[in-house]
Coordinates of C-alpha atoms in Angstrom, one line a residue:
M29 CA 2.4 -18.9 15.4
K30 CA 3.2 -20.3 12.3
A31 CA 1.8 -19.1 8.5
R32 CA 0.3 -22.5 8.1
N33 CA -1.7 -22.0 11.0
L34 CA -2.7 -18.6 9.9
M35 CA -3.0 -19.1 6.2
T36 CA -5.8 -19.9 3.7
K37 CA -5.2 -23.2 2.2
D38 CA -7.6 -24.3 -0.8
V39 CA -6.1 -21.5 -3.0
A40 CA -7.3 -21.6 -6.6
S41 CA -4.7 -20.6 -9.3
C42 CA -4.0 -20.3 -12.7
G43 CA -1.7 -20.4 -15.4
P44 CA 0.5 -17.8 -17.1
D45 CA -1.1 -18.4 -20.9
D46 CA -5.0 -18.5 -18.8
P47 CA -7.2 -15.9 -20.3
M48 CA -7.1 -13.0 -18.0
A49 CA -11.2 -14.3 -17.6
T50 CA -10.5 -17.4 -15.5
A51 CA -8.4 -15.2 -13.6
A52 CA -12.2 -13.2 -13.0
R53 CA -14.2 -16.3 -12.4
I54 CA -12.0 -17.4 -9.9
M55 CA -12.1 -14.2 -7.7
W56 CA -16.2 -14.2 -8.3
E57 CA -16.0 -17.4 -7.4
R58 CA -14.2 -17.5 -4.4
D59 CA -14.8 -14.1 -3.5
C60 CA -11.4 -13.2 -3.3
G61 CA -8.9 -9.7 -5.2
I62 CA -5.8 -12.0 -5.7
V63 CA -5.4 -15.1 -7.9
P64 CA -1.6 -16.6 -7.7
V65 CA -0.4 -17.7 -11.2
V66 CA 2.1 -20.4 -11.4
D67 CA 3.9 -22.7 -13.9
G68 CA 2.9 -26.5 -14.9
D69 CA 4.8 -27.7 -11.5
G70 CA 2.7 -25.3 -9.2
R71 CA 5.7 -22.6 -8.5
P72 CA 4.2 -19.2 -8.3
V73 CA 5.9 -17.3 -10.8
G74 CA 3.4 -13.9 -10.1
V75 CA -0.1 -12.7 -9.4
V76 CA -2.9 -10.7 -10.4
T77 CA -5.3 -8.5 -8.9
D78 CA -8.8 -7.3 -9.6
R79 CA -6.8 -3.9 -10.1
D80 CA -4.6 -5.5 -12.8
L81 CA -7.4 -7.0 -13.9
C82 CA -9.5 -3.7 -14.6
M83 CA -6.6 -1.8 -15.6
A84 CA -5.7 -4.2 -18.1
A85 CA -9.2 -3.7 -19.6
L86 CA -9.7 -0.6 -19.6
T87 CA -6.0 0.4 -21.0
R88 CA -6.1 -2.0 -23.6
N89 CA -9.8 -1.4 -24.7
E90 CA -10.0 -5.3 -24.5
P91 CA -12.5 -8.1 -23.5
L92 CA -10.6 -10.1 -20.7
S93 CA -11.5 -13.4 -22.4
R94 CA -8.8 -12.5 -25.1
M95 CA -6.3 -11.4 -23.2
A96 CA -3.5 -13.4 -21.0
V97 CA -2.8 -13.9 -17.4
R98 CA 0.8 -13.1 -17.8
D99 CA 0.1 -9.3 -19.3
A100 CA -1.3 -8.0 -16.2
M101 CA 0.3 -10.4 -13.6
A102 CA 2.7 -9.0 -11.0
R103 CA 5.9 -11.2 -11.2
D104 CA 7.8 -9.4 -8.6
L105 CA 6.8 -11.8 -6.1
V106 CA 6.8 -11.9 -2.0
T107 CA 6.2 -15.1 -0.5
C108 CA 6.6 -16.7 3.0
R109 CA 7.3 -20.5 3.3
E110 CA 4.7 -22.5 5.7
D111 CA 6.9 -22.6 8.6
D112 CA 7.8 -18.9 8.7
D113 CA 6.3 -17.4 12.0
E114 CA 3.7 -14.8 12.4
E115 CA 6.2 -11.6 12.6
R116 CA 8.2 -13.2 9.6
V117 CA 5.0 -12.3 7.8
H118 CA 4.1 -9.1 9.2
G119 CA 7.6 -8.2 8.1
A120 CA 7.0 -9.2 4.8
M121 CA 4.0 -7.7 4.2
R122 CA 5.3 -4.5 5.9
K123 CA 8.6 -4.2 3.8
R124 CA 7.0 -4.7 0.5
Q125 CA 3.4 -2.9 1.4
V126 CA 1.2 -5.6 -0.2
R127 CA -2.1 -7.4 1.4
R128 CA -1.3 -11.2 0.9
L129 CA 1.3 -13.1 0.4
P130 CA 1.4 -16.6 -1.5
V131 CA 2.7 -19.5 1.2
L132 CA 5.3 -21.6 0.0
G133 CA 5.7 -25.4 0.8
D134 CA 9.5 -26.4 1.2
D135 CA 9.4 -27.7 -2.5
G136 CA 8.3 -24.4 -3.5
R137 CA 4.7 -24.9 -4.1
L138 CA 1.9 -22.9 -3.8
V139 CA 0.4 -24.4 -0.2
G140 CA -1.7 -21.3 0.6
M141 CA -2.3 -17.4 0.9
I142 CA -2.1 -15.5 3.9
S143 CA -3.7 -12.2 4.2
L144 CA -4.3 -9.2 6.5
N145 CA -7.4 -10.4 6.6
D146 CA -6.1 -14.0 8.3
L147 CA -4.1 -11.7 10.6
I148 CA -7.2 -9.8 11.9
L149 CA -8.9 -12.8 12.3
A150 CA -6.8 -14.6 14.4
A151 CA -5.2 -11.0 16.8
A152 CA -9.1 -11.0 17.1
G153 CA -9.8 -14.7 18.1
K154 CA -8.5 -16.6 21.3
G155 CA -5.1 -15.5 21.7
G156 CA -5.5 -12.0 20.3
A157 CA -2.6 -10.6 22.8
E158 CA -2.1 -7.3 23.2
R159 CA 1.1 -8.0 20.8
R160 CA -0.5 -9.5 18.4
Q161 CA -3.3 -6.4 18.2
H162 CA -0.3 -4.3 18.3
E163 CA 1.7 -5.9 15.5
L164 CA -1.5 -5.9 13.1
A165 CA -1.7 -2.4 13.5
R166 CA 1.9 -1.6 12.7
T167 CA 1.6 -3.7 9.8
A168 CA -1.7 -2.5 8.9
A169 CA -0.3 1.2 8.8
E170 CA 2.8 0.1 7.2
I171 CA 0.9 -1.3 4.3
S172 CA -1.6 1.7 3.7
R173 CA 1.6 4.7 3.9
H174 CA 0.9 6.2 0.1
R175 CA 4.0 5.0 -1.9
E176 CA 5.2 7.6 -4.3
V177 CA 3.4 7.8 -8.1
A178 CA 5.6 8.7 -10.5
A179 CA 4.3 11.3 -12.8
A180 CA 1.9 10.8 -15.9
V181 CA 3.8 11.2 -19.4

């Protein structure tokens, strides 16, 4: 199955100069934990998660309305293309230990998001063959593997 058939298509995004409160509002209204950050042409330049916002608020002791998304977003993006097959999506998630991927069109613009939840729903639905369920279990295990954390200074 192709990423375009698995992804969520109606994705809200924000810009790097938007206040973090904008990203938080999108998360609340869309019931999601990540917002893609796009440039003026709709090309992803980062992502911001609910955890990123919480850590920024804690470490800076500032309200989200006074901090820019660019100060909390992850810039090291892993993405997929809408015509990538499901195996490529699993591989990208495993390699980078991420639960969600921005999906790009041929022009490099954001066209959707694909999440571990999307893959779970596909595996549980019609055509959720044993092989797909095995791939899902491998992906979930690899994403969940603990990473080494740098010691606190």
